Amino acid sequence: MALWRAYQRALAAHPWKVQVLTAGSLMGLGDIISQQLVEKRGLREHQTGRTLTMVSLGCGFVGPIVGGWYKVLDRFIPGTTKVDALKKMLLDQGGFAPCFLGCFLPLVGALNGLSAQDNWAKLQRDYPDALITNYYLWPAVQLANFYLVPLHYREDLASTALVSIPPELHL
């Protein structure tokens, strides 16, 4: 409980910094889970560089973009009723998610050293599956997120989305 209270105090004092660092931490944790539990790499085969890249993506891209998006969405559709949450989820999943994935996947490819041509081919190959995978889980999660979770905690939940990206779409 003391750790949670300390987190809440830090979030209240420095919301942007804490959300960005939380996004990076959750993405790093997601990559560790992916490598150890899904891919079963073991500690000797763990790709530390990949984990650090995911942390960097969380801090430098996912945290700021998702955090900014939630603020814009909350201004555009104020309120927390069930209808407001449904509107937010529809806009989030219908507009933001496809655009976000369309930016995230090539960024991962570029960080992995892919040429522009290879990155484009990878995006064309992986984007439909990534978007379909997103739609299996995230509309329901986001509906609950927009209805139940206060704005300053939302980004933390959304950052865990990248844990659900299949390992073959990671670095």
Short mmCIF file of C-alpha atoms in Angstrom, two decimals:
data_model
loop_
_atom_site.label_atom_id
_atom_site.label_comp_id
_atom_site.label_asym_id
_atom_site.label_seq_id
_atom_site.Cartn_x
_atom_site.Cartn_y
_atom_site.Cartn_z
CA MET A 1 0.00 0.00 0.00
CA ALA A 2 2.84 2.40 0.77
CA LEU A 3 4.22 1.94 -2.74
CA TRP A 4 0.80 2.70 -4.24
CA ARG A 5 0.48 5.86 -2.14
CA ALA A 6 3.96 6.96 -3.19
CA TYR A 7 3.00 6.36 -6.82
CA GLN A 8 -0.17 8.43 -6.40
CA ARG A 9 1.78 11.29 -4.79
CA ALA A 10 4.35 11.25 -7.61
CA LEU A 11 1.56 11.12 -10.20
CA ALA A 12 -0.16 14.11 -8.60
CA ALA A 13 3.08 16.10 -8.41
CA HIS A 14 4.52 15.16 -11.83
CA PRO A 15 1.75 13.57 -13.93
CA TRP A 16 3.45 13.74 -17.34
CA LYS A 17 6.81 12.40 -16.14
CA VAL A 18 5.26 9.60 -14.11
CA GLN A 19 2.94 8.52 -16.94
CA VAL A 20 5.80 8.47 -19.46
CA LEU A 21 8.05 6.49 -17.10
CA THR A 22 5.19 4.12 -16.28
CA ALA A 23 4.54 3.53 -19.98
CA GLY A 24 8.21 2.70 -20.53
CA SER A 25 8.30 0.42 -17.50
CA LEU A 26 5.16 -1.45 -18.54
CA MET A 27 6.43 -1.91 -22.09
CA GLY A 28 9.73 -3.21 -20.78
CA LEU A 29 7.93 -5.58 -18.44
CA GLY A 30 5.71 -6.68 -21.34
CA ASP A 31 8.77 -7.52 -23.42
CA ILE A 32 10.33 -9.47 -20.55
CA ILE A 33 7.09 -11.43 -20.17
CA SER A 34 6.98 -12.02 -23.92
CA GLN A 35 10.58 -13.25 -24.10
CA GLN A 36 10.47 -15.38 -20.96
CA LEU A 37 6.93 -16.80 -20.85
CA VAL A 38 5.75 -16.73 -24.48
CA GLU A 39 8.98 -17.22 -26.41
CA LYS A 40 10.62 -19.21 -23.57
CA ARG A 41 14.07 -17.75 -24.30
CA GLY A 42 15.52 -18.20 -20.83
CA LEU A 43 17.85 -15.71 -19.19
CA ARG A 44 20.88 -16.57 -21.36
CA GLU A 45 18.98 -15.94 -24.60
CA HIS A 46 17.11 -12.87 -23.36
CA GLN A 47 17.57 -9.95 -25.76
CA THR A 48 18.30 -7.10 -23.37
CA GLY A 49 18.63 -4.63 -26.25
CA ARG A 50 15.11 -5.46 -27.38
CA THR A 51 13.78 -4.87 -23.87
CA LEU A 52 15.60 -1.54 -23.64
CA THR A 53 14.22 -0.56 -27.04
CA MET A 54 10.70 -1.31 -25.82
CA VAL A 55 11.33 0.80 -22.69
CA SER A 56 12.55 3.62 -24.95
CA LEU A 57 9.49 3.28 -27.17
CA GLY A 58 7.26 3.46 -24.11
CA CYS A 59 8.95 6.55 -22.74
CA GLY A 60 9.54 8.33 -26.03
CA PHE A 61 6.55 7.39 -28.16
CA VAL A 62 3.75 5.41 -26.51
CA GLY A 63 3.58 7.36 -23.24
CA PRO A 64 3.51 10.84 -24.77
CA ILE A 65 1.24 9.90 -27.70
CA VAL A 66 -1.32 7.90 -25.74
CA GLY A 67 -1.27 10.35 -22.83
CA GLY A 68 -1.84 13.26 -25.19
CA TRP A 69 -4.57 11.38 -27.03
CA TYR A 70 -6.49 10.66 -23.83
CA LYS A 71 -6.36 14.33 -22.88
CA VAL A 72 -7.66 15.39 -26.31
CA LEU A 73 -10.34 12.70 -26.23
CA ASP A 74 -11.49 13.79 -22.77
CA ARG A 75 -11.77 17.41 -23.94
CA PHE A 76 -13.59 16.38 -27.11
CA ILE A 77 -16.00 14.05 -25.28
CA PRO A 78 -16.20 15.20 -21.66
CA GLY A 79 -17.97 13.03 -19.14
CA THR A 80 -17.88 9.52 -17.79
CA THR A 81 -21.36 8.17 -18.46
CA LYS A 82 -21.80 4.85 -20.25
CA VAL A 83 -22.71 6.71 -23.45
CA ASP A 84 -19.61 8.93 -23.14
CA ALA A 85 -17.43 5.85 -22.61
CA LEU A 86 -18.95 4.19 -25.68
CA LYS A 87 -18.33 7.29 -27.80
CA LYS A 88 -14.73 7.49 -26.59
CA MET A 89 -14.15 3.81 -27.27
CA LEU A 90 -15.58 4.07 -30.79
CA LEU A 91 -13.41 7.08 -31.61
CA ASP A 92 -10.36 5.49 -29.96
CA GLN A 93 -10.69 2.15 -31.71
CA GLY A 94 -12.06 3.46 -34.99
CA GLY A 95 -9.67 6.36 -35.44
CA PHE A 96 -6.75 6.34 -33.04
CA ALA A 97 -5.87 2.63 -32.88
CA PRO A 98 -5.44 2.17 -36.66
CA CYS A 99 -3.30 5.33 -36.89
CA PHE A 100 -1.27 4.47 -33.81
CA LEU A 101 -0.47 0.97 -35.09
CA GLY A 102 0.37 2.43 -38.50
CA CYS A 103 3.01 4.60 -36.79
CA PHE A 104 4.17 2.15 -34.12
CA LEU A 105 4.97 -0.79 -36.40
CA PRO A 106 7.23 1.17 -38.80
CA LEU A 107 8.93 2.83 -35.85
CA VAL A 108 9.74 -0.61 -34.43
CA GLY A 109 11.00 -1.66 -37.87
CA ALA A 110 13.21 1.40 -38.17
CA LEU A 111 14.65 0.83 -34.69
CA ASN A 112 15.33 -2.75 -35.74
CA GLY A 113 17.40 -1.48 -38.68
CA LEU A 114 15.01 -2.32 -41.48
CA SER A 115 15.43 -0.46 -44.75
CA ALA A 116 12.53 1.71 -45.87
CA GLN A 117 11.57 -0.93 -48.45
CA ASP A 118 11.71 -3.81 -45.94
CA ASN A 119 9.86 -1.74 -43.36
CA TRP A 120 7.08 -1.00 -45.85
CA ALA A 121 6.81 -4.70 -46.74
CA LYS A 122 6.71 -5.63 -43.04
CA LEU A 123 4.01 -3.04 -42.38
CA GLN A 124 1.89 -4.35 -45.25
CA ARG A 125 2.33 -7.92 -44.00
CA ASP A 126 1.83 -7.33 -40.26
CA TYR A 127 -0.59 -4.40 -39.99
CA PRO A 128 -3.84 -6.29 -40.74
CA ASP A 129 -3.07 -9.02 -38.19
CA ALA A 130 -2.01 -6.49 -35.55
CA LEU A 131 -5.21 -4.49 -36.05
CA ILE A 132 -7.40 -7.60 -35.93
CA THR A 133 -5.61 -8.76 -32.78
CA ASN A 134 -6.23 -5.31 -31.30
CA TYR A 135 -9.96 -5.60 -32.01
CA TYR A 136 -10.27 -8.96 -30.24
CA LEU A 137 -9.39 -7.45 -26.89
CA TRP A 138 -9.12 -3.69 -26.75
CA PRO A 139 -12.63 -2.39 -27.51
CA ALA A 140 -13.96 -4.09 -24.36
CA VAL A 141 -10.93 -3.05 -22.30
CA GLN A 142 -11.14 0.54 -23.51
CA LEU A 143 -14.86 0.71 -22.83
CA ALA A 144 -14.18 -0.25 -19.20
CA ASN A 145 -11.15 2.05 -19.16
CA PHE A 146 -13.15 5.09 -20.28
CA TYR A 147 -16.04 4.32 -17.94
CA LEU A 148 -14.22 3.27 -14.76
CA VAL A 149 -10.67 4.65 -14.78
CA PRO A 150 -9.89 8.31 -14.01
CA LEU A 151 -7.99 10.12 -16.78
CA HIS A 152 -4.69 10.33 -14.88
CA TYR A 153 -4.54 6.50 -14.59
CA ARG A 154 -5.69 5.62 -18.12
CA GLU A 155 -2.35 5.78 -19.86
CA ASP A 156 -0.94 3.14 -17.53
CA LEU A 157 -3.61 0.66 -18.59
CA ALA A 158 -3.21 1.45 -22.26
CA SER A 159 0.54 0.95 -22.14
CA THR A 160 -0.04 -2.68 -21.34
CA ALA A 161 -1.65 -3.02 -24.77
CA LEU A 162 1.70 -3.76 -26.31
CA VAL A 163 2.04 -6.85 -24.14
CA SER A 164 -0.72 -8.35 -26.31
CA ILE A 165 1.13 -7.75 -29.58
CA PRO A 166 2.25 -11.15 -30.91
CA PRO A 167 6.00 -11.79 -30.47
CA GLU A 168 6.59 -11.94 -34.22
CA LEU A 169 5.57 -8.26 -34.44
CA HIS A 170 8.10 -7.24 -31.79
CA LEU A 171 11.68 -6.36 -32.55
#
